[in-house]
PDB file of C-alpha atoms in Angstrom:
ATOM      1  CA  MET A   1     141.395 168.808 116.236  1.00 38.00           C
ATOM      2  CA  THR A   2     139.569 165.565 116.615  1.00 37.00           C
ATOM      3  CA  LEU A   3     135.879 165.656 117.301  1.00 36.00           C
ATOM      4  CA  GLU A   4     134.600 162.885 119.547  1.00 37.00           C
ATOM      5  CA  PHE A   5     130.957 161.943 119.294  1.00 32.00           C
ATOM      6  CA  ARG A   6     129.483 160.298 122.314  1.00 39.00           C
ATOM      7  CA  VAL A   7     126.258 158.338 122.063  1.00 36.00           C
ATOM      8  CA  GLN A   8     124.254 157.850 125.184  1.00 42.00           C
ATOM      9  CA  HIS A   9     123.371 154.237 125.897  1.00 38.00           C
ATOM     10  CA  ASP A  10     120.345 152.933 127.674  1.00 41.00           C
ATOM     11  CA  VAL A  11     121.995 150.405 129.949  1.00 38.00           C
ATOM     12  CA  ALA A  12     118.761 148.573 130.643  1.00 41.00           C
ATOM     13  CA  THR A  13     118.045 148.179 126.925  1.00 40.00           C
ATOM     14  CA  ASP A  14     121.562 147.180 125.986  1.00 41.00           C
ATOM     15  CA  ALA A  15     121.680 144.617 128.744  1.00 41.00           C
ATOM     16  CA  ALA A  16     118.305 143.057 127.918  1.00 41.00           C
ATOM     17  CA  PRO A  17     118.632 139.459 126.766  1.00 43.00           C
ATOM     18  CA  SER A  18     117.695 138.465 123.241  1.00 42.00           C
ATOM     19  CA  SER A  19     114.149 137.200 122.760  1.00 44.00           C
ATOM     20  CA  SER A  20     115.525 133.889 121.523  1.00 55.00           C
ATOM     21  CA  ALA A  21     118.485 131.978 122.806  1.00 59.00           C
ATOM     22  CA  PRO A  22     121.503 132.102 120.506  1.00 71.00           C
ATOM     23  CA  ALA A  23     122.227 128.963 118.556  1.00 70.00           C
ATOM     24  CA  ARG A  24     124.744 126.759 120.252  1.00 76.00           C
ATOM     25  CA  PRO A  25     127.827 125.875 118.243  1.00 72.00           C
ATOM     26  CA  GLY A  26     128.952 122.491 117.096  1.00 69.00           C
ATOM     27  CA  LEU A  27     127.228 119.210 117.840  1.00 72.00           C
ATOM     28  CA  ARG A  28     124.905 120.751 120.422  1.00 75.00           C
ATOM     29  CA  GLY A  29     123.571 123.177 117.845  1.00 66.00           C
ATOM     30  CA  ILE A  30     122.939 120.341 115.401  1.00 64.00           C
ATOM     31  CA  LEU A  31     121.065 118.392 118.078  1.00 66.00           C
ATOM     32  CA  ASP A  32     119.016 121.500 118.920  1.00 63.00           C
ATOM     33  CA  ARG A  33     117.971 121.897 115.285  1.00 72.00           C
ATOM     34  CA  ILE A  34     117.052 118.214 115.042  1.00 65.00           C
ATOM     35  CA  ALA A  35     114.930 118.541 118.189  1.00 60.00           C
ATOM     36  CA  LEU A  36     113.152 121.605 116.786  1.00 65.00           C
ATOM     37  CA  ARG A  37     112.361 119.813 113.537  1.00 74.00           C
ATOM     38  CA  ARG A  38     111.127 116.787 115.477  1.00 71.00           C
ATOM     39  CA  ASP A  39     108.863 118.965 117.627  1.00 63.00           C
ATOM     40  CA  ALA A  40     107.480 120.711 114.541  1.00 63.00           C
ATOM     41  CA  ALA A  41     106.757 117.358 112.879  1.00 66.00           C
ATOM     42  CA  ARG A  42     104.957 116.141 116.007  1.00 73.00           C
ATOM     43  CA  ALA A  43     102.885 119.323 116.102  1.00 62.00           C
ATOM     44  CA  ARG A  44     101.876 118.805 112.464  1.00 70.00           C
ATOM     45  CA  ARG A  45     100.930 115.180 113.156  1.00 75.00           C
ATOM     46  CA  ASP A  46      98.863 116.229 116.164  1.00 63.00           C
ATOM     47  CA  ALA A  47      97.041 118.882 114.109  1.00 74.00           C
ATOM     48  CA  THR A  48      96.351 116.364 111.340  1.00 77.00           C
ATOM     49  CA  GLU A  49      95.072 113.776 113.816  1.00 82.00           C
ATOM     50  CA  ILE A  50      92.772 116.294 115.505  1.00 84.00           C
ATOM     51  CA  ALA A  51      91.356 117.337 112.121  1.00 84.00           C
ATOM     52  CA  GLU A  52      90.813 113.693 111.112  1.00 91.00           C
ATOM     53  CA  LEU A  53      89.033 112.961 114.394  1.00 90.00           C
ATOM     54  CA  GLY A  54      86.774 115.950 113.790  1.00 91.00           C
ATOM     55  CA  ASP A  55      85.914 114.564 110.350  1.00 93.00           C
ATOM     56  CA  LEU A  56      85.349 111.160 111.934  1.00 95.00           C
ATOM     57  CA  GLY A  57      82.883 112.601 114.420  1.00 95.00           C
ATOM     58  CA  ARG A  58      80.932 114.244 111.605  1.00 96.00           C
ATOM     59  CA  LEU A  59      80.896 110.985 109.622  1.00 97.00           C
ATOM     60  CA  LEU A  60      79.499 109.117 112.633  1.00 98.00           C
ATOM     61  CA  SER A  61      76.873 111.813 113.138  1.00 97.00           C
ATOM     62  CA  ASP A  62      75.842 111.461 109.488  1.00 97.00           C
ATOM     63  CA  ALA A  63      75.683 107.670 109.915  1.00 98.00           C
ATOM     64  CA  ARG A  64      73.352 108.176 112.862  1.00 97.00           C
ATOM     65  CA  GLY A  65      71.157 110.282 110.592  1.00 97.00           C
ATOM     66  CA  VAL A  66      71.046 107.436 108.055  1.00 97.00           C
ATOM     67  CA  VAL A  67      69.888 105.002 110.754  1.00 98.00           C
ATOM     68  CA  GLU A  68      67.265 107.428 112.023  1.00 97.00           C
ATOM     69  CA  HIS A  69      65.962 107.775 108.458  1.00 96.00           C
ATOM     70  CA  GLY A  70      65.673 104.021 107.969  1.00 97.00           C
ATOM     71  CA  TRP A  71      67.253 101.033 109.691  1.00 98.00           C
ATOM     72  CA  ILE A  72      67.318  97.401 108.551  1.00 98.00           C
ATOM     73  CA  GLN A  73      68.645  94.022 109.598  1.00 98.00           C
ATOM     74  CA  HIS A  74      70.176  91.085 107.693  1.00 97.00           C
ATOM     75  CA  ALA A  75      71.403  93.295 104.840  1.00 97.00           C
ATOM     76  CA  TRP A  76      73.584  96.359 104.415  1.00 96.00           C
ATOM     77  CA  PHE A  77      71.211  98.527 102.414  1.00 97.00           C
ATOM     78  CA  ALA A  78      67.577  98.863 101.408  1.00 97.00           C
ATOM     79  CA  TYR A  79      66.956 100.803  98.207  1.00 97.00           C
ATOM     80  CA  VAL A  80      64.316 101.499  95.581  1.00 96.00           C
ATOM     81  CA  ASP A  81      64.978  99.842  92.229  1.00 94.00           C
ATOM     82  CA  GLU A  82      64.071 101.146  88.784  1.00 92.00           C
ATOM     83  CA  SER A  83      60.583  99.640  88.994  1.00 93.00           C
ATOM     84  CA  GLY A  84      59.854 101.328  92.317  1.00 94.00           C
ATOM     85  CA  ARG A  85      60.188  98.222  94.454  1.00 96.00           C
ATOM     86  CA  THR A  86      62.187  98.178  97.676  1.00 96.00           C
ATOM     87  CA  ARG A  87      65.066  95.749  97.591  1.00 96.00           C
ATOM     88  CA  THR A  88      67.887  94.868  99.950  1.00 95.00           C
ATOM     89  CA  ALA A  89      71.579  94.451  99.222  1.00 96.00           C
ATOM     90  CA  SER A  90      74.140  92.528 101.228  1.00 93.00           C
ATOM     91  CA  SER A  91      77.777  93.546 101.447  1.00 90.00           C
ATOM     92  CA  ALA A  92      78.499  91.406  98.379  1.00 90.00           C
ATOM     93  CA  ALA A  93      75.838  93.238  96.353  1.00 92.00           C
ATOM     94  CA  ALA A  94      76.457  96.691  97.805  1.00 92.00           C
ATOM     95  CA  MET A  95      77.254  98.192  94.406  1.00 93.00           C
ATOM     96  CA  ASP A  96      73.632  97.584  93.357  1.00 92.00           C
ATOM     97  CA  VAL A  97      72.724 100.579  95.522  1.00 93.00           C
ATOM     98  CA  VAL A  98      74.815 103.074  93.570  1.00 92.00           C
ATOM     99  CA  GLY A  99      72.623 105.703  91.931  1.00 92.00           C
ATOM    100  CA  ARG A 100      69.421 104.470  93.572  1.00 94.00           C
ATOM    101  CA  PRO A 101      67.425 106.013  96.437  1.00 94.00           C
ATOM    102  CA  LEU A 102      68.500 104.619  99.793  1.00 95.00           C
ATOM    103  CA  VAL A 103      65.658 103.898 102.208  1.00 96.00           C
ATOM    104  CA  GLY A 104      67.509 102.070 104.970  1.00 97.00           C
ATOM    105  CA  ALA A 105      70.828 100.702 106.168  1.00 98.00           C
ATOM    106  CA  CYS A 106      72.243  98.534 108.919  1.00 97.00           C
ATOM    107  CA  LEU A 107      74.902  99.801 111.318  1.00 98.00           C
ATOM    108  CA  VAL A 108      77.852  99.076 109.030  1.00 98.00           C
ATOM    109  CA  GLY A 109      75.925 100.112 105.929  1.00 97.00           C
ATOM    110  CA  ALA A 110      75.060 103.443 107.544  1.00 98.00           C
ATOM    111  CA  VAL A 111      78.746 104.199 108.122  1.00 98.00           C
ATOM    112  CA  VAL A 112      79.556 103.262 104.522  1.00 97.00           C
ATOM    113  CA  SER A 113      76.682 105.377 103.219  1.00 96.00           C
ATOM    114  CA  ALA A 114      77.713 108.378 105.322  1.00 97.00           C
ATOM    115  CA  ALA A 115      81.232 108.149 103.888  1.00 96.00           C
ATOM    116  CA  GLY A 116      79.963 108.347 100.317  1.00 95.00           C
ATOM    117  CA  GLY A 117      78.500 104.942  99.531  1.00 94.00           C
ATOM    118  CA  PRO A 118      79.798 101.509  98.506  1.00 94.00           C
ATOM    119  CA  HIS A 119      82.766 102.957  96.604  1.00 94.00           C
ATOM    120  CA  ALA A 120      84.150 104.161  99.954  1.00 94.00           C
ATOM    121  CA  VAL A 121      83.883 100.859 101.798  1.00 93.00           C
ATOM    122  CA  HIS A 122      87.653 100.274 101.889  1.00 92.00           C
ATOM    123  CA  ALA A 123      88.602 103.925 102.409  1.00 94.00           C
ATOM    124  CA  GLN A 124      90.415 104.926 105.586  1.00 93.00           C
ATOM    125  CA  PRO A 125      87.557 107.075 106.984  1.00 94.00           C
ATOM    126  CA  VAL A 126      85.201 104.079 106.880  1.00 96.00           C
ATOM    127  CA  GLN A 127      87.761 101.750 108.433  1.00 95.00           C
ATOM    128  CA  ARG A 128      88.608 104.193 111.220  1.00 94.00           C
ATOM    129  CA  ALA A 129      84.935 104.934 111.848  1.00 96.00           C
ATOM    130  CA  LEU A 130      84.226 101.218 112.222  1.00 96.00           C
ATOM    131  CA  ASP A 131      87.191 100.964 114.615  1.00 95.00           C
ATOM    132  CA  VAL A 132      85.553 103.644 116.758  1.00 96.00           C
ATOM    133  CA  VAL A 133      82.096 102.044 116.588  1.00 97.00           C
ATOM    134  CA  TRP A 134      83.509  98.663 117.609  1.00 97.00           C
ATOM    135  CA  HIS A 135      85.404 100.345 120.449  1.00 96.00           C
ATOM    136  CA  ALA A 136      82.175 102.023 121.592  1.00 96.00           C
ATOM    137  CA  LEU A 137      80.482  98.622 121.622  1.00 96.00           C
ATOM    138  CA  ALA A 138      83.207  96.471 123.164  1.00 94.00           C
ATOM    139  CA  SER A 139      85.344  98.744 125.368  1.00 93.00           C
ATOM    140  CA  ALA A 140      84.748 100.875 128.421  1.00 87.00           C
ATOM    141  CA  GLU A 141      84.050 104.484 127.511  1.00 79.00           C
ATOM    142  CA  GLY A 142      87.109 106.621 128.200  1.00 83.00           C
ATOM    143  CA  THR A 143      89.699 104.004 127.273  1.00 90.00           C
ATOM    144  CA  PRO A 144      91.980 104.822 124.307  1.00 90.00           C
ATOM    145  CA  VAL A 145      91.097 103.445 120.885  1.00 90.00           C
ATOM    146  CA  LEU A 146      93.525 100.878 119.489  1.00 85.00           C
ATOM    147  CA  TRP A 147      93.872 101.970 115.879  1.00 84.00           C
ATOM    148  CA  CYS A 148      94.908  99.983 112.811  1.00 78.00           C
ATOM    149  CA  PRO A 149      94.171  96.393 113.819  1.00 84.00           C
ATOM    150  CA  ALA A 150      95.326  93.593 111.538  1.00 90.00           C
ATOM    151  CA  PRO A 151      93.043  93.051 108.511  1.00 90.00           C
ATOM    152  CA  ASP A 152      91.635  89.776 109.850  1.00 93.00           C
ATOM    153  CA  VAL A 153      90.964  91.400 113.232  1.00 93.00           C
ATOM    154  CA  ARG A 154      89.195  94.314 111.573  1.00 93.00           C
ATOM    155  CA  MET A 155      87.097  91.928 109.485  1.00 94.00           C
ATOM    156  CA  GLY A 156      86.159  90.049 112.644  1.00 95.00           C
ATOM    157  CA  ARG A 157      85.057  93.322 114.216  1.00 95.00           C
ATOM    158  CA  VAL A 158      82.838  94.086 111.225  1.00 95.00           C
ATOM    159  CA  ARG A 159      81.235  90.670 111.732  1.00 96.00           C
ATOM    160  CA  ASP A 160      80.759  91.525 115.414  1.00 97.00           C
ATOM    161  CA  LEU A 161      78.988  94.755 114.495  1.00 97.00           C
ATOM    162  CA  THR A 162      76.837  92.975 111.919  1.00 97.00           C
ATOM    163  CA  SER A 163      75.833  90.263 114.399  1.00 97.00           C
ATOM    164  CA  TRP A 164      75.023  92.879 117.020  1.00 98.00           C
ATOM    165  CA  ASN A 165      72.884  94.803 114.518  1.00 98.00           C
ATOM    166  CA  ASP A 166      70.976  91.657 113.518  1.00 98.00           C
ATOM    167  CA  GLN A 167      70.048  90.417 116.982  1.00 98.00           C
ATOM    168  CA  PRO A 168      66.261  89.947 117.266  1.00 97.00           C
ATOM    169  CA  ALA A 169      65.871  92.334 120.191  1.00 97.00           C
ATOM    170  CA  ARG A 170      67.873  95.115 118.526  1.00 98.00           C
ATOM    171  CA  SER A 171      66.175  98.382 117.561  1.00 98.00           C
ATOM    172  CA  ALA A 172      66.980 101.473 115.533  1.00 98.00           C
ATOM    173  CA  THR A 173      67.215 103.384 118.803  1.00 98.00           C
ATOM    174  CA  ASP A 174      69.924 100.996 120.028  1.00 98.00           C
ATOM    175  CA  VAL A 175      71.940 101.487 116.850  1.00 98.00           C
ATOM    176  CA  ALA A 176      71.603 105.269 116.898  1.00 98.00           C
ATOM    177  CA  SER A 177      72.637 105.263 120.561  1.00 98.00           C
ATOM    178  CA  LEU A 178      75.762 103.238 119.779  1.00 98.00           C
ATOM    179  CA  LEU A 179      76.712 105.683 117.029  1.00 98.00           C
ATOM    180  CA  LEU A 180      76.222 108.572 119.445  1.00 97.00           C
ATOM    181  CA  THR A 181      78.560 106.838 121.897  1.00 96.00           C
ATOM    182  CA  ALA A 182      81.058 106.432 119.050  1.00 97.00           C
ATOM    183  CA  GLU A 183      80.863 110.181 118.425  1.00 96.00           C
ATOM    184  CA  ARG A 184      81.787 110.761 122.069  1.00 95.00           C
ATOM    185  CA  VAL A 185      84.709 108.361 121.666  1.00 95.00           C
ATOM    186  CA  ALA A 186      85.989 110.437 118.725  1.00 94.00           C
ATOM    187  CA  VAL A 187      85.712 113.616 120.822  1.00 93.00           C
ATOM    188  CA  ALA A 188      87.566 111.956 123.711  1.00 92.00           C
ATOM    189  CA  GLU A 189      90.338 110.845 121.355  1.00 91.00           C
ATOM    190  CA  SER A 190      90.671 114.401 120.050  1.00 90.00           C
ATOM    191  CA  GLU A 191      90.919 115.747 123.592  1.00 89.00           C
ATOM    192  CA  ARG A 192      93.542 113.116 124.386  1.00 87.00           C
ATOM    193  CA  VAL A 193      95.667 114.251 121.434  1.00 85.00           C
ATOM    194  CA  ARG A 194      95.347 117.901 122.507  1.00 85.00           C
ATOM    195  CA  ALA A 195      96.335 117.061 126.083  1.00 83.00           C
ATOM    196  CA  ARG A 196      99.338 115.109 124.846  1.00 78.00           C
ATOM    197  CA  ALA A 197     100.433 118.040 122.689  1.00 76.00           C
ATOM    198  CA  VAL A 198     100.120 120.489 125.595  1.00 75.00           C
ATOM    199  CA  ALA A 199     102.046 118.178 127.925  1.00 74.00           C
ATOM    200  CA  ARG A 200     104.813 117.851 125.359  1.00 72.00           C
ATOM    201  CA  SER A 201     105.046 121.610 124.824  1.00 69.00           C
ATOM    202  CA  THR A 202     105.356 122.336 128.541  1.00 73.00           C
ATOM    203  CA  ALA A 203     107.769 119.509 129.342  1.00 60.00           C
TER     204      ALA A 203
END
């Protein structure tokens, strides 16, 4: 005699679709996997950019603190030398400041100081921070920042910032206000990246 075992089935459960769509065969499946990898790479880039913009905002805030502590014109830094005298250093002599108490900085010097000092002058955080400060000075607030200008363009922008800092009517309050505007630019850029990521994920 043959025994027959019957198992009751929950029709609703058995008929429920899988939580993820099955992989499509052939070329379509390959294209799906490529698209998934591309989306993951974009998500990683967005996360990295948002983190970098957060760091940039903090750097600009620190630069504002440097200016509020002591602001100068016609030089990058003011420092106390080994004999206790206050001296100034231009961009060409910026390394003279290393290891000495800083008592003041211009706009560009404050950004360099906030990033770690003269050794960091060519580092990406300084360059990107100066891009944002120039944008805050020369562009309407709310417009996107144009990153990575050509080296000669970036150098020209540094000269623009230096000239602006050194104008006779300029004040420490003006410089701190510009840096605060630059902080808002960094926040707006971060929000723009987030919005772009959300739009892409819901497309």
